[in-house]
XYZ file of N, CA and C in Angstrom:
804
model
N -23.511 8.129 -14.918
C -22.110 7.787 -14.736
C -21.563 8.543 -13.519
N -20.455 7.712 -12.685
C -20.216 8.410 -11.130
C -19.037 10.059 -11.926
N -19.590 10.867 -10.712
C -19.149 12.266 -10.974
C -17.769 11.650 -9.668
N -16.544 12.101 -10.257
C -15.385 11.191 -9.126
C -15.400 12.240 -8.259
N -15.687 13.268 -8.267
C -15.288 14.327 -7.265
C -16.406 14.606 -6.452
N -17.818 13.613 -6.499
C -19.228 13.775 -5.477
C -18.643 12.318 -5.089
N -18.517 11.059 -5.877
C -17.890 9.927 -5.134
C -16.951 10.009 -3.981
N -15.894 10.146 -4.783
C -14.785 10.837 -3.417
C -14.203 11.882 -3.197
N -13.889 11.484 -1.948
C -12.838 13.152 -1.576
C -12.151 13.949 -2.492
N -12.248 15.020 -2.788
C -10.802 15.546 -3.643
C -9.598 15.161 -3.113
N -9.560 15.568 -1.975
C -8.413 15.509 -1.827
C -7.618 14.018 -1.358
N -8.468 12.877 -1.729
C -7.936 11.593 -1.853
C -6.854 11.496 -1.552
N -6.057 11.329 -2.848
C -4.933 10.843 -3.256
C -3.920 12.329 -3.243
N -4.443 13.234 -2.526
C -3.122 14.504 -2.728
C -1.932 14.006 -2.162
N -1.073 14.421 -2.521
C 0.282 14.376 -2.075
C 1.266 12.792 -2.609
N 0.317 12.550 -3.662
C 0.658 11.127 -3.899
C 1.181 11.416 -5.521
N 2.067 10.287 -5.751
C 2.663 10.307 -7.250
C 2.063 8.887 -8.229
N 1.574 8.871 -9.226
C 1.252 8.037 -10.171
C 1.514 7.788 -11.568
N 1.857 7.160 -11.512
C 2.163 6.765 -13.432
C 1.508 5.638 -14.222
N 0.753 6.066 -14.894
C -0.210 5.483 -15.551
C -0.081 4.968 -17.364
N 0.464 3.551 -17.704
C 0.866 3.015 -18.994
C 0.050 3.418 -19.459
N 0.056 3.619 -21.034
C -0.956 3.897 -21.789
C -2.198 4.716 -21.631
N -1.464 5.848 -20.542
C -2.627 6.617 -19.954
C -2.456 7.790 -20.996
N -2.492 7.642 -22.251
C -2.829 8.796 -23.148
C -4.159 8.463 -23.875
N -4.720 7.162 -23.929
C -5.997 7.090 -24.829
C -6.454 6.150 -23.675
N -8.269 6.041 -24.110
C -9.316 4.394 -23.794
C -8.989 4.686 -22.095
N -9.190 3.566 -21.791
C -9.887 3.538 -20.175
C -8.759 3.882 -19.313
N -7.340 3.962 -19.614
C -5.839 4.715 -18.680
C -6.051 6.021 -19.010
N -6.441 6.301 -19.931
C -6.700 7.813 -20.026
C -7.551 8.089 -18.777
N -8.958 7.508 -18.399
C -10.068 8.094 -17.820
C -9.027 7.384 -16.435
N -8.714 6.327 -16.022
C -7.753 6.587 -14.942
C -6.907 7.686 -14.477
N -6.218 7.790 -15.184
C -5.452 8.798 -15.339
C -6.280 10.213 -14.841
N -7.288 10.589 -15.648
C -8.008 11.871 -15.494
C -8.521 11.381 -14.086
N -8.894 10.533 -13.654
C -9.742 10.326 -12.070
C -9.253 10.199 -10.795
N -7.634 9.934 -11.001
C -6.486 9.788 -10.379
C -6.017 11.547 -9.928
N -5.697 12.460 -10.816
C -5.982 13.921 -10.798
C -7.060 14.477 -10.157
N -8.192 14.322 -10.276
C -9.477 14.532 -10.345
C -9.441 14.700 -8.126
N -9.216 13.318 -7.892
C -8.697 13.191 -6.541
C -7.582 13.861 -5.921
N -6.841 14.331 -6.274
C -5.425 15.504 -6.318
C -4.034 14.925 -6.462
N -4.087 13.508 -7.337
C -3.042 12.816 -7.355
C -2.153 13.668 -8.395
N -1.072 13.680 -8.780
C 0.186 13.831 -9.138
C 0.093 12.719 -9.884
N 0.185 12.977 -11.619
C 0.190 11.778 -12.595
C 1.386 11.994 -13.448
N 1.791 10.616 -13.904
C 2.935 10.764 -14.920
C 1.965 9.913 -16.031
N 2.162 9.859 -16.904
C 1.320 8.979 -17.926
C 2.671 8.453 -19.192
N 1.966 7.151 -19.902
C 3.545 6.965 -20.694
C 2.610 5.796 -22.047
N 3.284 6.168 -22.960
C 2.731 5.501 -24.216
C 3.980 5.121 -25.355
N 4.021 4.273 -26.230
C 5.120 4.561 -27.036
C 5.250 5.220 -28.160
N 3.937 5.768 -27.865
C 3.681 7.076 -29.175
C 3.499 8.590 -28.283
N 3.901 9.435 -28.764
C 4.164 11.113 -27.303
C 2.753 11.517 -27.749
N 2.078 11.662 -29.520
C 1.641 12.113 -29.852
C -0.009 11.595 -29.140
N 0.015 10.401 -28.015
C -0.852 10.537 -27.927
C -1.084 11.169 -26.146
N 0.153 11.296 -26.007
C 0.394 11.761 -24.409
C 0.064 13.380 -23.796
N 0.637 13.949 -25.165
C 0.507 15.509 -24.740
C -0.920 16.221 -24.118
N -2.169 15.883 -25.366
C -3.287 16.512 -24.896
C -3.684 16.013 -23.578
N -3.672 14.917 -23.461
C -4.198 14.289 -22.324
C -3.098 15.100 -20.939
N -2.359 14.976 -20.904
C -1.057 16.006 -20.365
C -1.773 17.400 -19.858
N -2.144 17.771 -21.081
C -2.762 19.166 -20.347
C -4.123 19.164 -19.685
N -5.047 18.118 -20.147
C -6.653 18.150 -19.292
C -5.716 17.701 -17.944
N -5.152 16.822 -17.879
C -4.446 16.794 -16.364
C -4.332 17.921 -15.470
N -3.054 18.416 -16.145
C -2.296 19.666 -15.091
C -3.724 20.737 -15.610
N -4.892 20.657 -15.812
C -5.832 21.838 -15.837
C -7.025 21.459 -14.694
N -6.900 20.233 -14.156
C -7.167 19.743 -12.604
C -6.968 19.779 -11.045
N -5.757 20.635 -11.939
C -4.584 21.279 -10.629
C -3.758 20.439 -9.980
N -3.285 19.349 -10.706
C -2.308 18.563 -10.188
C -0.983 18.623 -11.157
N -0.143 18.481 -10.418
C 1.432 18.178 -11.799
C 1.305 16.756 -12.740
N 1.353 16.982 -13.934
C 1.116 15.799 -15.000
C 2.640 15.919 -15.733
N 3.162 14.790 -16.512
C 4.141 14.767 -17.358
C 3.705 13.515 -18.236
N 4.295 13.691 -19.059
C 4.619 12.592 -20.377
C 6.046 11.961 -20.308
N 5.763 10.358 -20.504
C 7.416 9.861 -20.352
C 7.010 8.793 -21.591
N 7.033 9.092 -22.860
C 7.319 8.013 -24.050
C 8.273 6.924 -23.426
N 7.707 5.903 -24.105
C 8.480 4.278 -23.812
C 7.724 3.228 -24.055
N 8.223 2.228 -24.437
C 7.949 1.025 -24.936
C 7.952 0.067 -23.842
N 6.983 -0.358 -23.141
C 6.796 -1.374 -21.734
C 7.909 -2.660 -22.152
N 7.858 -2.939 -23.701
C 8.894 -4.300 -23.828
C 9.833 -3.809 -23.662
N 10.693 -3.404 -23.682
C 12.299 -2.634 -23.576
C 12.471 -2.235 -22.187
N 13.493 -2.849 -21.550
C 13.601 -2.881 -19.913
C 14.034 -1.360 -20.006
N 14.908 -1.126 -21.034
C 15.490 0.144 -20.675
C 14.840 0.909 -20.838
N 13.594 1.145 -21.882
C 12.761 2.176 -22.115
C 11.869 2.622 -20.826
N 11.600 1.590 -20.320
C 10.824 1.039 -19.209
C 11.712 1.756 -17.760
N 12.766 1.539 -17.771
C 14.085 2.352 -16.695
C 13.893 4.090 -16.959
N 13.601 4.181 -18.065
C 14.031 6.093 -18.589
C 12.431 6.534 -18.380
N 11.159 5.696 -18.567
C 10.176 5.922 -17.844
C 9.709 6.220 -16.494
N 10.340 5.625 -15.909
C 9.798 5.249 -14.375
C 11.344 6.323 -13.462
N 12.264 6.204 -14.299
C 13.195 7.555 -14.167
C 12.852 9.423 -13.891
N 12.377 9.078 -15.357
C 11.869 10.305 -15.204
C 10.449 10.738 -14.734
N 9.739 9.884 -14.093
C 8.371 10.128 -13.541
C 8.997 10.454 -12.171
N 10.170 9.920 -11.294
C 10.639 9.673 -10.325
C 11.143 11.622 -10.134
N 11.922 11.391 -11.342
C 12.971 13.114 -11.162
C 11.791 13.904 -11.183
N 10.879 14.186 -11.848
C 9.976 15.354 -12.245
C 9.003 15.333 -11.442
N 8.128 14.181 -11.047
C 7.667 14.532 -9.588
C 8.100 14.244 -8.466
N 8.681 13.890 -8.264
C 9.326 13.796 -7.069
C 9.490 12.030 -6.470
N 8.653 11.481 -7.072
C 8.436 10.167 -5.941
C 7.503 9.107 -6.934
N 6.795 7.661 -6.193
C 6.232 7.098 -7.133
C 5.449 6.518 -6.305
N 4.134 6.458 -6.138
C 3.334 5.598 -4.790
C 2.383 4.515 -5.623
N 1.827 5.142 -6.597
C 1.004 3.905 -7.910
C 1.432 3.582 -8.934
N 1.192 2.650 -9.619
C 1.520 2.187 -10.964
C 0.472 1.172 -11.667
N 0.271 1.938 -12.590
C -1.046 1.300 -13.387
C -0.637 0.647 -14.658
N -0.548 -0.365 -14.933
C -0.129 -0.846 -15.719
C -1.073 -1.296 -17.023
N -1.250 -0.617 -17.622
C -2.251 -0.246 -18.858
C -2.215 -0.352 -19.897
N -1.137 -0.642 -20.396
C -0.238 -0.316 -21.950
C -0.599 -1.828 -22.228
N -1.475 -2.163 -23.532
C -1.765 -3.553 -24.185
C -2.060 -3.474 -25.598
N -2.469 -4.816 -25.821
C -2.051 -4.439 -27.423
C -2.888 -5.773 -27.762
N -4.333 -5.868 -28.662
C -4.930 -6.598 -29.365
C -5.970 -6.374 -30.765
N -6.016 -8.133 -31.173
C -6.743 -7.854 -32.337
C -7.655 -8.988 -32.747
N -8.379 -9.079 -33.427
C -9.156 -10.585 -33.639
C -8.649 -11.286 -34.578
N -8.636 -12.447 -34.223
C -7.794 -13.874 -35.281
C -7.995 -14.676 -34.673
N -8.622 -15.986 -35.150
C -8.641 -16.933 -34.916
C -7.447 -17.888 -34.247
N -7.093 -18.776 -33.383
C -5.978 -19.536 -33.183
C -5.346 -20.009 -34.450
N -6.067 -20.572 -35.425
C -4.888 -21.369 -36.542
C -4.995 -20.423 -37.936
N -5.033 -19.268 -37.536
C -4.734 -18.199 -38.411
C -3.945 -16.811 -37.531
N -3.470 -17.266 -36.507
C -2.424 -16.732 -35.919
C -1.407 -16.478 -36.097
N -0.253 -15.629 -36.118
C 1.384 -15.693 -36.671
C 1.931 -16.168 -35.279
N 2.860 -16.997 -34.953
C 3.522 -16.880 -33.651
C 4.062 -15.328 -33.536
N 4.332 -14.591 -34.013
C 4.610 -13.322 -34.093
C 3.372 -12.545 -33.816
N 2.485 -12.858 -33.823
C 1.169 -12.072 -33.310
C 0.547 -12.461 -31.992
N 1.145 -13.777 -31.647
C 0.666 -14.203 -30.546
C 1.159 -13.352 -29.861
N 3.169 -13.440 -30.166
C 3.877 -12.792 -29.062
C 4.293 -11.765 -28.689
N 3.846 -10.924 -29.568
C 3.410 -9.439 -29.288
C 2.603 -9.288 -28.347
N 1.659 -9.505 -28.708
C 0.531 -9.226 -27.420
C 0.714 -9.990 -26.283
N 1.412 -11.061 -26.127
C 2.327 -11.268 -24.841
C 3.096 -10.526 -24.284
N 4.084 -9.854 -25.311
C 4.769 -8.956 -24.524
C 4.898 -7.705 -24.194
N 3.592 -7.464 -24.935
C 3.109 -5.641 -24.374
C 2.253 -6.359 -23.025
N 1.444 -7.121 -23.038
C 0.312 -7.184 -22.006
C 1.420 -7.870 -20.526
N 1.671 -9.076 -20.773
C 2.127 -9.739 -19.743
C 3.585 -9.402 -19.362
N 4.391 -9.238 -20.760
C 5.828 -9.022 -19.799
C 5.928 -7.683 -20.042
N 5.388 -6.949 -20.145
C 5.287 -4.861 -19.899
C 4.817 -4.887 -18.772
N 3.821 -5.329 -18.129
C 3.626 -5.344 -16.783
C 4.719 -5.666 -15.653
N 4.656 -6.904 -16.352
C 6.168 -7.426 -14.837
C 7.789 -6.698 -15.321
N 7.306 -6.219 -16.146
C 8.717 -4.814 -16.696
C 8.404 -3.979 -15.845
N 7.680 -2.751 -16.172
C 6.804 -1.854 -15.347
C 7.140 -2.182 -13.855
N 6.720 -3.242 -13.366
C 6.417 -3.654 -12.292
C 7.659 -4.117 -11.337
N 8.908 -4.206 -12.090
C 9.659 -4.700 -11.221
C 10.335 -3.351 -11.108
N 10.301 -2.944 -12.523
C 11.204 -1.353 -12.086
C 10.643 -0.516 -11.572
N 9.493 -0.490 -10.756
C 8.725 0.455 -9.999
C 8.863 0.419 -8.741
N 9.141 -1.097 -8.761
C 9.287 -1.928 -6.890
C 9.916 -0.755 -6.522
N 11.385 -0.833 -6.629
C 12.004 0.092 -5.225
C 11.654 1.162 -4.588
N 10.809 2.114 -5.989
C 9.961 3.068 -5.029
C 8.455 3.029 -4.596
N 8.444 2.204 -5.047
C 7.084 2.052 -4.384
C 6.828 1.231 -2.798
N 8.013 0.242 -2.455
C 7.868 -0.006 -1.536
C 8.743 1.591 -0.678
N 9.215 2.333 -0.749
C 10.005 3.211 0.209
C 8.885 3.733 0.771
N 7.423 3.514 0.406
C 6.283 4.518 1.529
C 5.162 3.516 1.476
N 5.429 2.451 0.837
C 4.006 1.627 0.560
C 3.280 1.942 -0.176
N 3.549 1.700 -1.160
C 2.375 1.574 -2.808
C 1.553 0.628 -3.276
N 0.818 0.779 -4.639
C -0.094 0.151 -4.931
C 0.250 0.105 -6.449
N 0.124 -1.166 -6.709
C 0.056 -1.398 -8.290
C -1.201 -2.076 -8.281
N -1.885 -1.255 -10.133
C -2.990 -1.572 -10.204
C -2.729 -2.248 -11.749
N -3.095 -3.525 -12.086
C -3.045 -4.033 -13.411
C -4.474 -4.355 -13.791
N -4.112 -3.894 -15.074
C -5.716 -3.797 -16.289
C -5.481 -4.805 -16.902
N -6.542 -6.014 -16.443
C -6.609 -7.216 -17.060
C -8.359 -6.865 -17.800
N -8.523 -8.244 -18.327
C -9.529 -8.097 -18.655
C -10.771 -9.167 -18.594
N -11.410 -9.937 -18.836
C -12.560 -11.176 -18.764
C -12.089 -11.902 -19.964
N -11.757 -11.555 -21.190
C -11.364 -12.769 -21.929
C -10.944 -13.780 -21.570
N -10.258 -13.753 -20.887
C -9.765 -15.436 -20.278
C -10.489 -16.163 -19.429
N -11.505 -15.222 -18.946
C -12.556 -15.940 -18.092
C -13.217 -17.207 -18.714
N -13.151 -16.939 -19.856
C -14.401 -17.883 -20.908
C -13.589 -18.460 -22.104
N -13.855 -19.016 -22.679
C -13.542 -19.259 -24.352
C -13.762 -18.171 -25.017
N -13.163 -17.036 -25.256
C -13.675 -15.942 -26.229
C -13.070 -16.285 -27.694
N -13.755 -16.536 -28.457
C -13.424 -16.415 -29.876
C -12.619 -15.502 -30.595
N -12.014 -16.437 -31.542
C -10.706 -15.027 -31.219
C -9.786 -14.353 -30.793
N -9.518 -14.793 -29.393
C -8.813 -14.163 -28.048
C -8.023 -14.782 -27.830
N -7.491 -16.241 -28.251
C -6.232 -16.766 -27.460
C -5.166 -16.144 -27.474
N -4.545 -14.908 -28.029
C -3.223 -14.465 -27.837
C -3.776 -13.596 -26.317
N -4.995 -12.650 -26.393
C -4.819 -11.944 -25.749
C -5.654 -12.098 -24.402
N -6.535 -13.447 -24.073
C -6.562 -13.824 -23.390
C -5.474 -14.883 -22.546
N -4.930 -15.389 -23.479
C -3.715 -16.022 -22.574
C -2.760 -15.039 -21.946
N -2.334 -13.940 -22.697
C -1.698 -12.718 -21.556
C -2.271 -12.326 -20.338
N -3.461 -11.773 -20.600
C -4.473 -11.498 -19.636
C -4.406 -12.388 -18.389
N -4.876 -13.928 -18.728
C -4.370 -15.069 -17.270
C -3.243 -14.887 -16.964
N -2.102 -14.648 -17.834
C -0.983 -14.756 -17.067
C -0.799 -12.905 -16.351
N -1.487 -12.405 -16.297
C -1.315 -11.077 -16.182
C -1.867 -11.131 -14.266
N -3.224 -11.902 -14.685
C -3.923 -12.639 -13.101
C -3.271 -13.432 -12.113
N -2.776 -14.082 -12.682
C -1.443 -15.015 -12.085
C -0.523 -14.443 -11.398
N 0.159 -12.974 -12.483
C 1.569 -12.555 -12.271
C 0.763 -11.230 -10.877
N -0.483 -10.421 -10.884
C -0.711 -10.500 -9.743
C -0.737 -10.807 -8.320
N -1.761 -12.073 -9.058
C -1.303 -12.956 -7.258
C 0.207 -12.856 -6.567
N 0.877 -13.482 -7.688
C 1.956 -13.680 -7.011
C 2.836 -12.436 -6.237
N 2.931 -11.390 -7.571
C 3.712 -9.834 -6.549
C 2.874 -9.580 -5.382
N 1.552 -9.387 -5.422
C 1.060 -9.337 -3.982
C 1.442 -10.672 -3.177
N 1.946 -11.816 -3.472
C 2.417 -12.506 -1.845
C 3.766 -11.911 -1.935
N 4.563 -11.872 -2.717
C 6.149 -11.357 -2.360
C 6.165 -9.813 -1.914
N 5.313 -8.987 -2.917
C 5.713 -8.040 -2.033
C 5.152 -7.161 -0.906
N 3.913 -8.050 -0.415
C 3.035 -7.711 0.384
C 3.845 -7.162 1.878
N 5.045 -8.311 2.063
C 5.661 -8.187 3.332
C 6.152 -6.572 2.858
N 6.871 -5.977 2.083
C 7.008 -4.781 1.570
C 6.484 -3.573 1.676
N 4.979 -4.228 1.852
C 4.078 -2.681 1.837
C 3.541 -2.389 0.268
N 3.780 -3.386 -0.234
C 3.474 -2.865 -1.772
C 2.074 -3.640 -2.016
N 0.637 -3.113 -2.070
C -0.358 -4.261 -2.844
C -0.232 -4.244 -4.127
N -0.670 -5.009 -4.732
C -1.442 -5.531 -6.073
C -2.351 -6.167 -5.879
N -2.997 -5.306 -6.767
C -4.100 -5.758 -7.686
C -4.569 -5.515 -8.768
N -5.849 -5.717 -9.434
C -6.130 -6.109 -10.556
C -7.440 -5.412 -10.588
N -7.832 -5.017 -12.229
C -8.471 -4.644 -12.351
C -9.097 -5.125 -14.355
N -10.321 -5.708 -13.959
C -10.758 -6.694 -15.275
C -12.239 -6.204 -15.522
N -12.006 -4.916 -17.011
C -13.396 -4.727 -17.504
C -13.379 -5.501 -18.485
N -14.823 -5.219 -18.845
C -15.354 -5.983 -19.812
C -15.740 -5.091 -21.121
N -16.626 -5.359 -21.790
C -16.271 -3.955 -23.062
C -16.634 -2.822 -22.547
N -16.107 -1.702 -22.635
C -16.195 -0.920 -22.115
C -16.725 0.322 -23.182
N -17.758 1.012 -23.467
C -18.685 2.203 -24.104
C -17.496 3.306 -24.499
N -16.822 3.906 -25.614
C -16.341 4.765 -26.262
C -14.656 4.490 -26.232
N -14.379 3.233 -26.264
C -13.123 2.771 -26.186
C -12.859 2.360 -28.135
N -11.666 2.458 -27.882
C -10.828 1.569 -29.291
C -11.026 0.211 -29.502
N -10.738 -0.678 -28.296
C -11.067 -1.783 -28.042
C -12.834 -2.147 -29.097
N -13.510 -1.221 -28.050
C -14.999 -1.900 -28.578
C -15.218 -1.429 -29.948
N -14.954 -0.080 -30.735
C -15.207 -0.157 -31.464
C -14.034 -0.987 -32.896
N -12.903 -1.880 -32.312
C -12.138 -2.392 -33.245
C -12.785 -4.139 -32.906
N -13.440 -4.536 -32.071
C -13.858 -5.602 -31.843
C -15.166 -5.966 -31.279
N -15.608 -4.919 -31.528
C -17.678 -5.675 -30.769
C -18.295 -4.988 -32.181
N -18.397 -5.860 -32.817
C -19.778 -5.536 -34.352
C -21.017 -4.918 -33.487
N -21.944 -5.097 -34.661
C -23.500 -4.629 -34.471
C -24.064 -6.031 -33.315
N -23.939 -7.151 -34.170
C -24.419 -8.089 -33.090
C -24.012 -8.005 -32.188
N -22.733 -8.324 -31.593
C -22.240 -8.045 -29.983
C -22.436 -7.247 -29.452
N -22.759 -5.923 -29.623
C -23.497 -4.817 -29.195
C -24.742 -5.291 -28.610
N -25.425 -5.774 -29.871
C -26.524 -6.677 -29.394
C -27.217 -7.590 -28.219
N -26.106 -8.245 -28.511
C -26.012 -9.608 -27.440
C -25.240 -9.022 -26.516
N -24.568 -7.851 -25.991
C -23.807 -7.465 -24.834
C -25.451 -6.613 -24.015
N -26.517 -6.476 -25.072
C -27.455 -5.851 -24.202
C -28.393 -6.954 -24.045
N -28.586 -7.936 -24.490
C -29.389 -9.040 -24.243
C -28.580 -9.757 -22.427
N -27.664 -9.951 -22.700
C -27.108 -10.765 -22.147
C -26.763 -10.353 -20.827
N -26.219 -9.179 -20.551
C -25.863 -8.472 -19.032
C -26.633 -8.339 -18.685
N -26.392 -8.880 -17.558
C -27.612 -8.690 -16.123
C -27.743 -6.991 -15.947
N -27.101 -6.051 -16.293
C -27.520 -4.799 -16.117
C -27.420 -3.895 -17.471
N -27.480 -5.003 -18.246
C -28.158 -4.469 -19.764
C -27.471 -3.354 -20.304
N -26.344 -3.214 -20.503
C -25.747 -2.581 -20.979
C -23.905 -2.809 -20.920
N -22.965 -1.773 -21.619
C -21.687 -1.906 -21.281
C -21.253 -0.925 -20.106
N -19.954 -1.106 -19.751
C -19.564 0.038 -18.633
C -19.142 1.154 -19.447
N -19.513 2.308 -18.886
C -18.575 3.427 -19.194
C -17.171 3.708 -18.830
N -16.529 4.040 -19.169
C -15.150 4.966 -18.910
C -15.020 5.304 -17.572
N -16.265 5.814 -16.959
C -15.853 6.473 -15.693
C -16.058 5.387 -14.440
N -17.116 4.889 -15.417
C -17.262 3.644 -13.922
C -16.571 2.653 -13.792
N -15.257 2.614 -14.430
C -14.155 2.009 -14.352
C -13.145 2.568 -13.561
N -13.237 3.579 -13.899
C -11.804 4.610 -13.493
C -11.950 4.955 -11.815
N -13.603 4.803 -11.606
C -14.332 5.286 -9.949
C -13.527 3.505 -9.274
N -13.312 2.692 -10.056
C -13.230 1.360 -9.800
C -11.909 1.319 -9.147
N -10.777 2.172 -10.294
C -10.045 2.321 -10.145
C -9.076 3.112 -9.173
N -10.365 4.054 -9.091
C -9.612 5.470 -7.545
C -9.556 4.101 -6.164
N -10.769 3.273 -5.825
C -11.207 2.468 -4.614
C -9.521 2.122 -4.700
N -9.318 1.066 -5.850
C -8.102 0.119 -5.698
C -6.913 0.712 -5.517
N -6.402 1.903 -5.723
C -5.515 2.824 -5.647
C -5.256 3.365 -4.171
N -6.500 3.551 -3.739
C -7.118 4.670 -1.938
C -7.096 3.856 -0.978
N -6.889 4.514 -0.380
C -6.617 4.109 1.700
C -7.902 3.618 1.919
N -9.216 3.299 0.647
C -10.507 2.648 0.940
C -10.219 0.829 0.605
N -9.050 0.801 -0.167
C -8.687 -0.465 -0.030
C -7.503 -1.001 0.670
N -7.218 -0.337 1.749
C -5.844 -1.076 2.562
C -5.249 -2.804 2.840
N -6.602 -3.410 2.954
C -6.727 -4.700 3.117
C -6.567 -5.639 2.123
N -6.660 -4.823 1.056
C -6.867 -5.966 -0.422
C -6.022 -6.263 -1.027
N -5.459 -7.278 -1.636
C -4.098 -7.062 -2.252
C -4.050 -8.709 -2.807
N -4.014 -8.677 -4.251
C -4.310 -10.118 -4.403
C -5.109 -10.454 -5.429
N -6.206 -9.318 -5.159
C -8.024 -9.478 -5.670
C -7.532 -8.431 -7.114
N -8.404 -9.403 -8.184
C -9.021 -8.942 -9.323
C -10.054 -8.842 -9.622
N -10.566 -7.626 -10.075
C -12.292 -6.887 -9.281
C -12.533 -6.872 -11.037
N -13.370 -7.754 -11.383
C -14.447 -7.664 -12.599
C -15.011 -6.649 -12.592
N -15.519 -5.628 -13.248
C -16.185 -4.930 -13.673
C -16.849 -5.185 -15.144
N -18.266 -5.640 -15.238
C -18.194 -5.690 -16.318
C -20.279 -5.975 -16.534
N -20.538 -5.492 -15.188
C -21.839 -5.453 -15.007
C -22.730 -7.019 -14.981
N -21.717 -7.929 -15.024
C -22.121 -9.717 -14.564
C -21.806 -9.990 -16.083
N -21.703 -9.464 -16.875
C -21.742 -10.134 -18.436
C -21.040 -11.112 -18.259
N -19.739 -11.747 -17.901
C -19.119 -12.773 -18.120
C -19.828 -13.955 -17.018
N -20.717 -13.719 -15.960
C -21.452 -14.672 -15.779
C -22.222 -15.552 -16.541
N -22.807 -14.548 -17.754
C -23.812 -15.344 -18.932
C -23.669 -15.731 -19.962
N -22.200 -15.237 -20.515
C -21.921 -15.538 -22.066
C -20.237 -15.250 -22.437
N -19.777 -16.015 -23.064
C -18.068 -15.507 -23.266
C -18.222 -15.322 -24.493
N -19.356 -14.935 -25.498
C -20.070 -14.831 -26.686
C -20.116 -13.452 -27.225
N -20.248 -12.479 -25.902
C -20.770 -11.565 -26.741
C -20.163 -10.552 -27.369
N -18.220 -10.964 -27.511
C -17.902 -10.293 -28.815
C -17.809 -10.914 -30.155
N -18.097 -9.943 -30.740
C -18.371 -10.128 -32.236
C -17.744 -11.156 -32.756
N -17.966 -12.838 -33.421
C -17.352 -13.617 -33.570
C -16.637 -12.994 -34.892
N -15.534 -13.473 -35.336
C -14.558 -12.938 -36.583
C -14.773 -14.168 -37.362
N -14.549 -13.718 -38.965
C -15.115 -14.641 -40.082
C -14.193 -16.161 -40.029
N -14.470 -16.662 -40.146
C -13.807 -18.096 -40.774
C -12.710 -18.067 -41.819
């Protein structure tokens, strides 16, 4: 797994400010830690504190300034007192990772419309929440928003229509802020793993078989780790991607080339 500090520079991202959704647990966490790691300045935000704090301190023990800003991505205002106070306490805002999602397995006609639209509106409209209330500072020096989509929507995944239909519209709502606010100075982009090795995700939705069939099936025979996401994540963030803005970068070792199968199908 990449060591981020033999990958890149330390001093990357110094002098830079970041706030990272749901960067208290799963793969915003290891953002979060790799974002530091480079000498970034992190804010991190969840709608639970209790899962913000520890992660809070492996931060600021990297030698960068870290804070916790509790909030709920659906609530514009929660979303305002977030991106507020990441602004007052470090000073400024140059990234925004938009991380904070929310799924589960169910079939389409054992769905609640109430379950659909939850996970619509943590995934798709927490982002373009996040995202609009971040604009003003992020264009004042030229920033980067990075959104955590994922491959479900790539395929028919079983199971997935609430949270693959967020996900496309999450790809979509991409494209588009990178053409509007490109003239700005602001990129977007995207960032789409696939199951990812010691996450919540995999172990609340990939059984024994999909485990299985996720090692049959990937062209590099296995899942991603944590870090080789987050190394994914420093590129899309760094002055190594100036040009890009638009692009949603799969990570997921080709698996969704061969199968939209290989999570665990859920019972009938």
């Amino acid at each position: 797994m990449p060591d981020i500090r033999r990958v890149f520079v330390p001093s990357l991202l110094a002098g830079r400010v970041a706030l990272v959704t749901g960067g208290g647990t799963g793969i915003c966490r290891g953002i979060a830690l790799a974002l530091a790691a480079v000498g970034c300045d992190v804010a991190i935000s969840s709608r639970r504190p209790e899962h913000l704090e520890p992660t809070v301190a492996e931060l600021a023990s990297l030698g960068v300034r870290a804070c916790a800003a509790a909030g709920d991505v659906r609530r514009p205002d929660e979303v305002a007192a977030v991106v507020g106070q990441t602004v007052e306490t470090l000073g400024r805002l140059d990234i925004l990772v938009n991380g904070a999602a929310g799924n589960f397995i169910a079939r389409a006609d054992q769905l609640s419309p109430n379950g659909f639209g939850t996970v619509v509106d943590i995934d798709l409209k927490g982002t373009f929440n996040m995202s609009r209330e971040a604009f003003p500072h992020l264009r004042e020096r030229g920033g980067v928003i990075l959104n955590i989509s994922a491959t479900l929507q790539l395929l028919g995944t079983v199971g997935q229509s609430h949270a693959a239909a967020a996900k496309a519209g999450v790809d979509s709502l991409t494209r588009t802020l990178a053409a509007e606010w490109g003239p700005s100075g602001v990129r977007v982009n995207g960032l789409a793993p696939g199951p990812v090795d010691g996450t919540e995700g995999v172990r609340r939705l990939v059984d024994a078989e999909g485990r299985s069939a996720i090692a049959q099936q990937c062209p590099l025979g296995r899942m991603a780790a944590i870090d080789e996401v987050a190394a994914a994540a420093v590129f899309l963030c760094s002055e190594a991607s100036t040009f890009i803005t638009g692009a949603t970068l799969v990570i997921d070792g080709g698996l969704w080339l061969r199968s939209g199968s290989a999570l665990g199908t859920p019972p009938t």
